[in-house]
Amino acid sequence: MAEVNVIAEVAARVEALLVQRLGPDAPEPDIVPAAPIPASTEAVLALRNAVAGSLDGYDLSTLAETLEALVAAASLDAADRYVLTLLALANLDDRIGRAIGLLHDDVSRTRPSVGLIARILEPLTGRAAALEAAAPNGTLAQRGMIDHVGAYADADAPFANQELVLHPRIMAVLISGGPLNSPEPQLAGALMLERTSTLDEAEDPELFERRESNALAYRLADLPRTGRAVGLLSVGPDLEATLDVAREFARRERMRVLRVDLTSAFALGATAESLVRVVRRESIALHALPVWTGLPPRDALADPELTKRIARMLMAAPAPLLVHADQLWTPPAELPLTLIHYAAPAPTFRDRVALWQHDDGTTRPASEATAQQLATAFVLPPLAVQAARAEADAAVTVLGGELPEQLRRAAHRQSAARLVRFATKITPRAEWKHLVVPPNIKQQLREVEWRVAHRHRVLEQAGFSGHRGFLALFVGASGTGKKQA
C-alpha cells in the first residue's frame, strides 16, 4: 500500500537524521542493546520498527488507510501527505516524539518545527514544497487540520521556529481509524450531523419519489474550476428539499450530511473566518458534506460588511457548495462567488400524506384518513411535519387526548409560526348554530366548507395540481353577516 510506504519513508528520514545527530551513541543496526535502554536508543529503535512496518499499539495498515482517507477527503498533495504522516507518527508514539525533541536539541520540544520539517522532508518532496505545506496559509492549515504555535510559547517566534500541532479532531480520527460520529462540541447546536442512508440500506419507495434535484449536487461538483466559486442557493421554506439534494450526493459518495446553522453559529460567537475553518475540518473528520443554512434575515444582510464576510466564507467552503435560505440573496458583485438560485419544489399531496403516515420508529403515525385531512389543511415542509408529530406524540403521553386532535393542534401551531410575520391570529367567535340564513344559502355555505375540506381530491387526484386555493364572493348589505360567515 502506498501510504505504508510513505510512513516508512518518513520514519527512515527521521531515523537517519537522529543517527547522524547521535553519532557514536547511535545503536548499531540489527543489534538490540541490553536493558536499560537509553531514551535516544529507544527512539531510534521505534523509528526502525516503523520503517519495518511496526508501530507499538497501532495497526500500521489501518493507520495507512486512515491517512489515505484523510488525504483524499482534504484533497491534499504529496507534500501535505508527508507533513501529515510526520505529525501522526510524532503524536501516536511518544518515542518518536522524543526523537523530534532530540533533533531540536531539546527533549521537551516533541512537536516538529517548520525548519525541522523542511530538513526531514527535503529529500522526499523538496524543501520549498515542505515549507509551503507547513505554512500558515498552506492546505493543512486552511483545512483546520494543523495549528501553529511559537516555540516556548513565543508568539513572535520566526517562521522556521514555529511548531506544528495536529488538531485533536484529526488526531481522534487517526486513533479511531475512521470518521468521527458527532460534531465538535464547540459549536453544539450550530453543527448538526444528518442521518443519511447508505447504499446498502433499503429505501421505502412509497415515502418519497426521487426528485430530479438530486442530480444537482453532481452537476455542481463537475463544474470546471474557473476562479469563481459556484454554489446552489435553494430558496424557500422547505429545508428538507435542500437536504435531499445533499443526501443523494452523500449517499452515493458514502458520506454524511453536516448541517451548518449560520444564525446559531454567529450567536455562539463564531466569526465567519473561524467558522469556515471549523466546518472544513469537521467535513473531513466526519466525512460529511456541509449544507449551509440559517442565512441571516434580509435586514441583517443589508450590512455590506456582513454580506462580504458571509460571501468570502462560502467561497472558501468545500465543494459542492449548497446553501439554503428563506429569501433570495445575491452575493456582492465584486466577489468571485456565483449562487444559482433554485426554487425547491414543495412536497406534493402524496408526499405530505406519506410524511404523516410514515412509521419512523419514534412517533406514532397518523391513520390514512387523518393523514389526508392534515395534508389537505396544512402544506408543511417535512421538518415541520416531523416537529408536529413529535409534539403531538409527547402531548398524548403527557396531557392525554386523541392523537388526531393533538396532531391537528400541533400542525396548526407549525403553520401559524410561519404566518406570524404576515398575519394576525384571530379566534373565531361564531359557530354554524349562530348563523341565521335561508336554507339554500346555508346549503351553499356547507358546500363551500366541503369543497375546502376535500380540495385535495380536485387539486391533486383529478389532475389540477397547478391550481391553488379557493375563492368565494360574499355579497350583501352591511350587517347581513358576511364576516360572521
Coordinates of C-alpha atoms in Angstrom, one line a residue:
M1 CA 0.0 0.0 0.0
A2 CA 1.4 3.4 -1.0
E3 CA 0.6 5.0 2.3
V4 CA 2.5 2.4 4.3
N5 CA 5.5 3.2 2.1
V6 CA 5.0 6.9 3.0
I7 CA 5.1 6.0 6.7
A8 CA 8.3 4.0 6.2
E9 CA 9.9 6.8 4.1
V10 CA 9.2 9.5 6.8
A11 CA 10.3 7.2 9.6
A12 CA 13.5 6.4 7.7
R13 CA 14.3 10.1 7.2
V14 CA 13.8 10.9 10.9
E15 CA 15.9 7.9 11.9
A16 CA 18.7 8.9 9.5
L17 CA 18.9 12.4 11.0
L18 CA 18.7 11.1 14.5
V19 CA 21.5 8.6 14.0
Q20 CA 23.6 11.4 12.4
R21 CA 22.8 13.6 15.5
L22 CA 23.7 10.9 18.0
G23 CA 26.9 9.9 16.2
P24 CA 28.9 7.3 18.2
D25 CA 26.0 6.9 20.6
A26 CA 23.6 5.6 18.0
P27 CA 22.8 1.9 18.2
E28 CA 24.2 -0.4 15.6
P29 CA 21.8 -1.8 13.0
D30 CA 20.2 -5.1 13.9
I31 CA 21.5 -5.0 17.4
V32 CA 19.2 -5.0 20.4
P33 CA 21.0 -3.4 23.3
A34 CA 20.7 -4.7 26.8
A35 CA 18.4 -3.0 29.3
P36 CA 18.2 -0.4 30.5
I37 CA 17.9 1.3 27.1
P38 CA 18.7 5.0 26.8
A39 CA 15.9 7.3 25.7
S40 CA 17.8 8.1 22.5
T41 CA 18.3 4.4 21.7
E42 CA 14.7 3.7 22.3
A43 CA 13.7 6.5 19.9
V44 CA 16.0 5.0 17.2
L45 CA 14.6 1.5 17.7
A46 CA 11.0 2.8 17.5
L47 CA 11.8 4.5 14.2
R48 CA 13.4 1.4 12.8
N49 CA 10.3 -0.6 13.8
A50 CA 8.1 1.9 11.9
V51 CA 10.3 1.6 8.8
A52 CA 9.9 -2.2 9.1
G53 CA 6.1 -1.8 9.3
S54 CA 5.5 -2.0 13.0
L55 CA 4.3 0.7 15.4
D56 CA 3.6 -0.3 19.0
G57 CA -0.1 -0.3 19.8
Y58 CA -1.2 0.5 16.3
D59 CA -2.0 -1.5 13.2
L60 CA 0.2 0.2 10.6
S61 CA -2.1 -0.9 7.7
T62 CA -5.1 0.6 9.5
L63 CA -3.2 3.8 10.1
A64 CA -2.1 3.9 6.5
E65 CA -5.7 3.5 5.3
T66 CA -6.9 6.3 7.7
L67 CA -4.1 8.6 6.4
E68 CA -5.1 7.8 2.8
A69 CA -8.8 8.6 3.6
L70 CA -7.8 11.9 5.2
V71 CA -5.6 12.8 2.2
A72 CA -8.5 12.1 -0.2
A73 CA -11.1 13.9 2.0
A74 CA -9.0 17.0 2.3
S75 CA -7.6 17.0 -1.3
L76 CA -4.0 17.0 0.0
D77 CA -1.0 16.9 -2.3
A78 CA 2.2 14.8 -1.8
A79 CA 3.9 17.3 0.4
D80 CA 0.8 17.7 2.6
R81 CA 0.7 13.9 2.9
Y82 CA 4.3 13.7 4.1
V83 CA 3.7 16.5 6.7
L84 CA 0.5 14.8 8.0
T85 CA 2.3 11.5 8.2
L86 CA 5.2 13.0 10.2
L87 CA 2.8 14.7 12.7
A88 CA 0.8 11.4 13.0
L89 CA 4.0 9.4 13.9
A90 CA 5.2 12.1 16.4
N91 CA 1.7 12.1 18.1
L92 CA 1.0 8.4 18.1
D93 CA 4.3 7.2 19.5
D94 CA 5.9 9.2 22.3
R95 CA 9.3 7.7 21.5
I96 CA 9.2 9.2 18.0
G97 CA 8.1 12.5 19.6
R98 CA 11.2 12.1 21.8
A99 CA 13.2 11.7 18.6
I100 CA 11.8 15.1 17.4
G101 CA 13.0 16.6 20.7
L102 CA 16.5 15.2 20.3
L103 CA 16.7 16.7 16.7
H104 CA 15.7 20.0 18.3
D105 CA 18.4 19.6 20.9
D106 CA 15.6 20.0 23.4
V107 CA 13.8 16.8 24.5
S108 CA 10.8 18.9 25.6
R109 CA 10.1 20.1 22.1
T110 CA 8.3 17.0 20.8
R111 CA 6.4 18.9 18.1
P112 CA 8.3 19.4 14.9
S113 CA 9.1 22.9 13.9
V114 CA 8.7 24.2 10.4
G115 CA 12.5 24.3 10.0
L116 CA 12.9 20.7 11.1
I117 CA 10.1 19.5 8.9
A118 CA 11.9 21.1 5.9
R119 CA 15.1 19.2 6.9
I120 CA 13.3 15.9 7.3
L121 CA 11.2 16.0 4.1
E122 CA 13.7 17.8 1.8
P123 CA 14.9 14.6 0.1
L124 CA 11.3 13.3 -0.2
T125 CA 9.4 16.3 -1.5
G126 CA 11.8 19.2 -1.9
R127 CA 12.5 22.0 0.7
A128 CA 10.2 24.6 -0.9
A129 CA 7.2 22.2 -1.1
A130 CA 7.7 21.1 2.5
L131 CA 7.8 24.7 3.7
E132 CA 4.7 25.5 1.7
A133 CA 2.8 22.5 3.2
A134 CA 3.8 23.6 6.7
A135 CA 3.0 27.3 6.2
P136 CA 0.0 29.0 7.9
N137 CA -1.6 29.6 4.6
G138 CA -1.0 26.0 3.4
T139 CA -3.7 23.5 2.7
L140 CA -3.3 21.7 6.0
A141 CA -3.7 24.9 8.0
Q142 CA -6.6 26.2 5.8
R143 CA -8.4 23.0 6.3
G144 CA -8.0 23.4 10.1
M145 CA -6.1 20.2 10.4
I146 CA -3.0 21.8 12.0
D147 CA -2.2 24.8 14.2
H148 CA 1.0 26.8 14.5
V149 CA 2.5 27.7 17.9
G150 CA 5.7 29.6 18.7
A151 CA 8.5 27.6 20.3
Y152 CA 8.4 28.1 24.1
A153 CA 5.1 29.9 23.7
D154 CA 6.8 32.8 21.9
A155 CA 4.1 34.3 19.7
D156 CA 6.7 36.2 17.8
A157 CA 8.9 33.2 17.0
P158 CA 10.4 33.2 13.5
F159 CA 8.5 31.1 10.9
A160 CA 11.2 28.3 10.9
N161 CA 10.9 28.0 14.7
Q162 CA 7.2 27.7 14.8
E163 CA 5.9 24.3 15.8
L164 CA 3.1 22.4 14.1
V165 CA 0.3 20.9 16.2
L166 CA -2.0 18.3 14.8
H167 CA -5.6 19.3 15.7
P168 CA -7.2 16.9 18.3
R169 CA -10.1 16.2 16.0
I170 CA -7.8 14.9 13.3
M171 CA -5.8 13.1 16.0
A172 CA -9.1 11.4 17.1
V173 CA -9.7 10.2 13.5
L174 CA -6.2 8.6 13.4
I175 CA -6.7 6.9 16.7
S176 CA -10.2 5.6 15.9
G177 CA -9.3 4.5 12.5
G178 CA -12.2 6.2 10.7
P179 CA -14.6 9.2 10.6
L180 CA -15.9 10.5 13.9
N181 CA -19.6 10.2 14.8
S182 CA -20.5 13.6 16.3
P183 CA -19.6 17.2 15.5
E184 CA -17.3 19.2 17.6
P185 CA -18.9 20.3 20.9
Q186 CA -17.5 23.8 20.5
L187 CA -20.5 24.7 18.2
A188 CA -23.2 22.4 19.6
G189 CA -26.5 23.4 18.0
A190 CA -24.8 25.1 15.1
L191 CA -23.4 21.9 13.6
M192 CA -25.8 19.0 13.2
L193 CA -25.0 15.7 11.6
E194 CA -27.9 14.5 9.5
R195 CA -28.7 10.8 9.2
T196 CA -28.0 9.6 5.6
S197 CA -28.9 6.1 4.3
T198 CA -26.1 4.1 2.8
L199 CA -26.1 2.2 -0.5
D200 CA -26.8 -1.0 1.4
E201 CA -29.9 0.3 3.3
A202 CA -33.3 -0.4 1.9
E203 CA -35.3 2.7 1.0
D204 CA -39.1 3.0 1.1
P205 CA -40.1 3.8 -2.5
E206 CA -43.6 4.9 -1.3
L207 CA -42.3 7.5 1.1
F208 CA -40.6 9.9 -1.3
E209 CA -40.3 10.0 -5.0
R210 CA -36.8 10.8 -6.1
R211 CA -36.7 14.4 -7.3
E212 CA -34.6 15.5 -10.3
S213 CA -32.9 17.9 -7.9
N214 CA -30.9 15.0 -6.5
A215 CA -28.6 15.3 -9.6
L216 CA -27.9 19.0 -8.9
A217 CA -25.1 18.4 -6.5
Y218 CA -23.3 16.2 -9.0
R219 CA -23.6 18.9 -11.7
L220 CA -22.1 21.4 -9.2
A221 CA -19.3 19.1 -8.3
D222 CA -18.5 18.6 -12.0
L223 CA -18.3 22.3 -12.9
P224 CA -14.8 23.3 -14.1
R225 CA -12.8 25.5 -11.7
T226 CA -12.5 28.9 -13.3
G227 CA -11.5 31.0 -10.4
R228 CA -15.1 31.6 -9.3
A229 CA -16.8 29.6 -6.5
V230 CA -20.2 28.4 -7.7
G231 CA -22.9 27.1 -5.4
L232 CA -26.6 26.3 -5.3
L233 CA -28.9 28.6 -3.3
S234 CA -32.1 26.7 -2.5
V235 CA -34.8 29.3 -1.7
G236 CA -38.0 28.5 0.1
P237 CA -39.4 27.2 3.4
D238 CA -38.6 23.6 2.7
L239 CA -35.1 23.0 4.1
E240 CA -35.7 19.2 3.7
A241 CA -35.7 19.6 -0.1
T242 CA -32.2 21.2 0.1
L243 CA -31.0 18.4 2.4
D244 CA -32.4 15.9 -0.1
V245 CA -30.1 17.3 -2.8
A246 CA -27.1 16.8 -0.4
R247 CA -28.3 13.4 0.9
E248 CA -28.4 11.8 -2.6
F249 CA -24.9 13.1 -3.3
A250 CA -23.6 12.0 0.1
R251 CA -25.3 8.6 -0.2
R252 CA -23.6 7.8 -3.5
E253 CA -20.2 9.1 -2.2
R254 CA -20.7 7.2 1.1
M255 CA -20.6 10.4 3.0
R256 CA -22.9 12.0 5.6
V257 CA -24.5 15.5 5.6
L258 CA -23.4 18.2 8.0
R259 CA -26.0 20.9 8.6
V260 CA -24.4 24.3 9.4
D261 CA -26.8 26.9 11.0
L262 CA -25.2 30.3 10.5
T263 CA -27.6 32.1 12.8
S264 CA -26.8 29.7 15.7
A265 CA -23.0 29.8 15.0
F266 CA -22.9 33.6 15.0
A267 CA -24.9 33.7 18.2
L268 CA -22.4 31.4 19.8
G269 CA -19.6 33.9 19.0
A270 CA -18.1 32.3 15.9
T271 CA -16.6 34.6 13.3
A272 CA -17.0 33.9 9.6
E273 CA -13.3 33.1 9.4
S274 CA -13.3 30.7 12.3
L275 CA -16.5 29.1 11.3
V276 CA -15.3 28.1 7.8
R277 CA -12.1 26.7 9.3
V278 CA -14.2 24.6 11.7
V279 CA -16.6 23.4 9.0
R280 CA -13.8 22.4 6.7
R281 CA -12.1 20.4 9.5
E282 CA -15.4 18.8 10.5
S283 CA -16.3 17.9 7.0
I284 CA -13.0 16.0 6.9
A285 CA -13.3 14.5 10.4
L286 CA -16.9 13.4 9.9
H287 CA -16.5 12.6 6.2
A288 CA -19.6 14.8 5.6
L289 CA -20.9 17.3 3.0
P290 CA -21.8 20.6 4.7
V291 CA -25.1 22.3 3.9
W292 CA -25.2 26.0 4.9
T293 CA -28.5 27.1 6.4
G294 CA -29.8 29.9 8.7
L295 CA -28.7 32.8 6.4
P296 CA -29.3 36.0 8.4
P297 CA -32.6 37.8 7.7
R298 CA -32.9 40.4 5.0
D299 CA -32.4 43.4 7.3
A300 CA -29.1 42.0 8.7
L301 CA -27.9 41.3 5.2
A302 CA -28.3 45.0 4.4
D303 CA -25.0 45.4 6.2
P304 CA -22.4 45.3 3.3
E305 CA -19.6 44.1 5.6
L306 CA -21.6 41.2 6.9
T307 CA -22.6 40.2 3.4
K308 CA -19.0 40.3 2.3
R309 CA -17.9 38.2 5.2
I310 CA -20.5 35.5 4.5
A311 CA -19.7 35.5 0.8
R312 CA -16.0 35.0 1.5
M313 CA -16.8 32.3 3.9
L314 CA -18.9 30.5 1.3
M315 CA -16.2 31.0 -1.3
A316 CA -13.8 29.0 1.0
A317 CA -16.3 26.3 1.8
P318 CA -15.9 22.7 0.5
A319 CA -17.5 21.9 -2.8
P320 CA -20.2 21.2 -3.9
L321 CA -21.5 24.4 -2.2
L322 CA -25.1 24.0 -1.1
V323 CA -26.9 26.9 0.7
H324 CA -30.5 27.2 1.9
A325 CA -32.2 30.5 2.6
D326 CA -35.8 31.6 3.2
Q327 CA -35.3 34.5 0.9
L328 CA -33.4 35.5 -2.2
W329 CA -29.9 36.7 -1.7
T330 CA -27.3 37.9 -4.2
P331 CA -23.6 38.0 -3.2
P332 CA -21.6 41.2 -3.8
A333 CA -20.8 41.6 -7.5
E334 CA -17.1 42.3 -6.8
L335 CA -16.5 38.9 -5.3
P336 CA -15.9 35.8 -7.4
L337 CA -18.9 33.9 -6.0
T338 CA -21.9 32.8 -8.1
L339 CA -25.0 31.4 -6.4
I340 CA -27.5 29.7 -8.7
H341 CA -31.0 30.4 -7.3
Y342 CA -33.1 27.3 -7.1
A343 CA -36.8 27.2 -6.0
A344 CA -37.1 23.8 -4.4
P345 CA -40.4 22.1 -5.2
A346 CA -42.9 21.9 -2.4
P347 CA -44.0 18.4 -1.2
T348 CA -46.9 17.0 -3.2
F349 CA -50.1 16.0 -1.5
R350 CA -49.0 12.4 -1.8
D351 CA -45.7 13.3 -0.1
R352 CA -47.4 15.1 2.7
V353 CA -49.8 12.2 3.4
A354 CA -46.8 9.8 3.4
L355 CA -45.0 12.1 5.9
W356 CA -47.9 11.9 8.4
Q357 CA -48.3 8.2 7.9
H358 CA -44.6 7.1 7.9
D359 CA -43.6 4.9 10.8
D360 CA -40.3 6.4 11.7
G361 CA -39.9 4.3 14.8
T362 CA -40.0 7.2 17.2
T363 CA -43.5 8.8 16.9
R364 CA -46.9 7.3 16.3
P365 CA -48.1 7.6 12.7
A366 CA -51.4 9.0 11.7
S367 CA -54.2 7.0 10.2
E368 CA -54.8 7.3 6.5
A369 CA -57.9 9.4 7.0
T370 CA -56.2 11.7 9.5
A371 CA -53.1 12.0 7.3
Q372 CA -55.2 13.1 4.3
Q373 CA -57.0 15.7 6.4
L374 CA -53.8 17.1 7.7
A375 CA -52.2 17.1 4.3
T376 CA -55.2 18.9 2.9
A377 CA -55.4 21.5 5.7
F378 CA -51.6 22.2 6.1
V379 CA -49.0 22.5 3.4
L380 CA -46.0 22.0 5.7
P381 CA -42.4 21.1 4.8
P382 CA -41.0 17.7 6.1
L383 CA -39.1 19.2 9.0
A384 CA -42.3 21.0 10.2
V385 CA -44.3 17.7 9.9
Q386 CA -41.6 15.9 12.0
A387 CA -41.8 18.7 14.7
A388 CA -45.6 18.5 14.8
R389 CA -45.6 14.7 15.1
A390 CA -43.0 14.9 17.9
E391 CA -45.1 17.5 19.7
A392 CA -48.4 15.6 19.3
D393 CA -46.8 12.3 20.4
A394 CA -45.5 14.0 23.6
A395 CA -48.8 15.8 24.2
V396 CA -50.8 12.5 24.1
T397 CA -48.4 10.9 26.6
V398 CA -48.3 13.9 29.0
L399 CA -51.8 15.5 28.5
G400 CA -53.8 12.7 27.1
G401 CA -56.4 13.1 24.4
E402 CA -56.7 11.5 21.0
L403 CA -53.7 11.5 18.6
P404 CA -55.7 13.0 15.6
E405 CA -56.7 16.1 17.6
Q406 CA -53.2 16.6 19.0
L407 CA -51.7 16.2 15.5
R408 CA -54.2 18.9 14.2
R409 CA -53.2 21.3 17.0
A410 CA -49.5 20.7 16.6
A411 CA -49.8 21.2 12.8
H412 CA -51.8 24.4 13.3
R413 CA -49.1 25.7 15.6
Q414 CA -46.4 24.9 13.0
S415 CA -48.4 26.6 10.3
A416 CA -49.2 29.7 12.5
A417 CA -45.5 30.1 13.3
R418 CA -44.8 30.7 9.7
L419 CA -47.7 33.1 9.2
V420 CA -46.9 35.3 12.3
R421 CA -44.7 37.6 10.2
F422 CA -47.6 38.4 7.8
A423 CA -50.9 38.0 9.6
T424 CA -52.6 38.4 13.0
K425 CA -54.2 35.4 14.6
I426 CA -57.9 35.7 15.4
T427 CA -60.1 33.3 17.4
P428 CA -63.5 32.5 15.7
R429 CA -66.5 33.5 17.9
A430 CA -69.3 32.2 15.7
E431 CA -70.4 28.6 15.0
W432 CA -72.9 27.2 12.5
K433 CA -75.7 27.4 15.0
H434 CA -75.3 31.2 15.2
L435 CA -75.8 31.7 11.5
V436 CA -79.3 32.7 10.5
V437 CA -79.7 32.4 6.8
P438 CA -82.2 30.8 4.4
P439 CA -81.8 27.0 4.0
N440 CA -80.5 27.4 0.4
I441 CA -77.8 29.8 1.5
K442 CA -76.7 27.6 4.3
Q443 CA -76.5 24.7 1.9
Q444 CA -74.3 26.7 -0.4
L445 CA -72.0 27.6 2.6
R446 CA -71.9 23.9 3.6
E447 CA -70.8 23.1 0.1
V448 CA -68.1 25.7 0.3
E449 CA -66.9 24.1 3.6
W450 CA -66.9 20.6 1.9
R451 CA -65.1 22.0 -1.1
V452 CA -62.3 23.4 1.1
A453 CA -62.1 20.3 3.3
H454 CA -61.8 17.9 0.3
R455 CA -59.9 20.2 -2.1
H456 CA -57.1 17.6 -2.5
R457 CA -59.5 15.4 -4.5
V458 CA -59.8 18.1 -7.1
L459 CA -56.4 19.7 -7.0
E460 CA -54.3 16.5 -6.6
Q461 CA -56.2 13.4 -7.5
A462 CA -58.1 14.9 -10.5
G463 CA -55.0 16.4 -12.1
F464 CA -55.5 20.1 -11.3
S465 CA -52.4 20.4 -9.1
G466 CA -51.4 23.6 -10.9
H467 CA -54.3 25.4 -9.4
R468 CA -54.2 26.7 -5.8
G469 CA -56.7 27.9 -3.3
F470 CA -60.5 28.5 -3.4
L471 CA -62.3 31.8 -3.9
A472 CA -65.9 32.6 -2.7
L473 CA -67.5 36.0 -3.1
F474 CA -70.0 37.1 -0.4
V475 CA -72.5 39.7 -1.4
G476 CA -74.9 41.6 0.8
A477 CA -75.6 44.9 2.5
S478 CA -73.7 45.8 5.7
G479 CA -74.9 43.9 8.7
T480 CA -76.1 40.8 6.9
G481 CA -73.4 38.5 8.4
K482 CA -70.7 38.3 5.7
K483 CA -67.9 38.5 8.2
Q484 CA -69.6 36.1 10.5
A485 CA -69.9 33.5 7.7

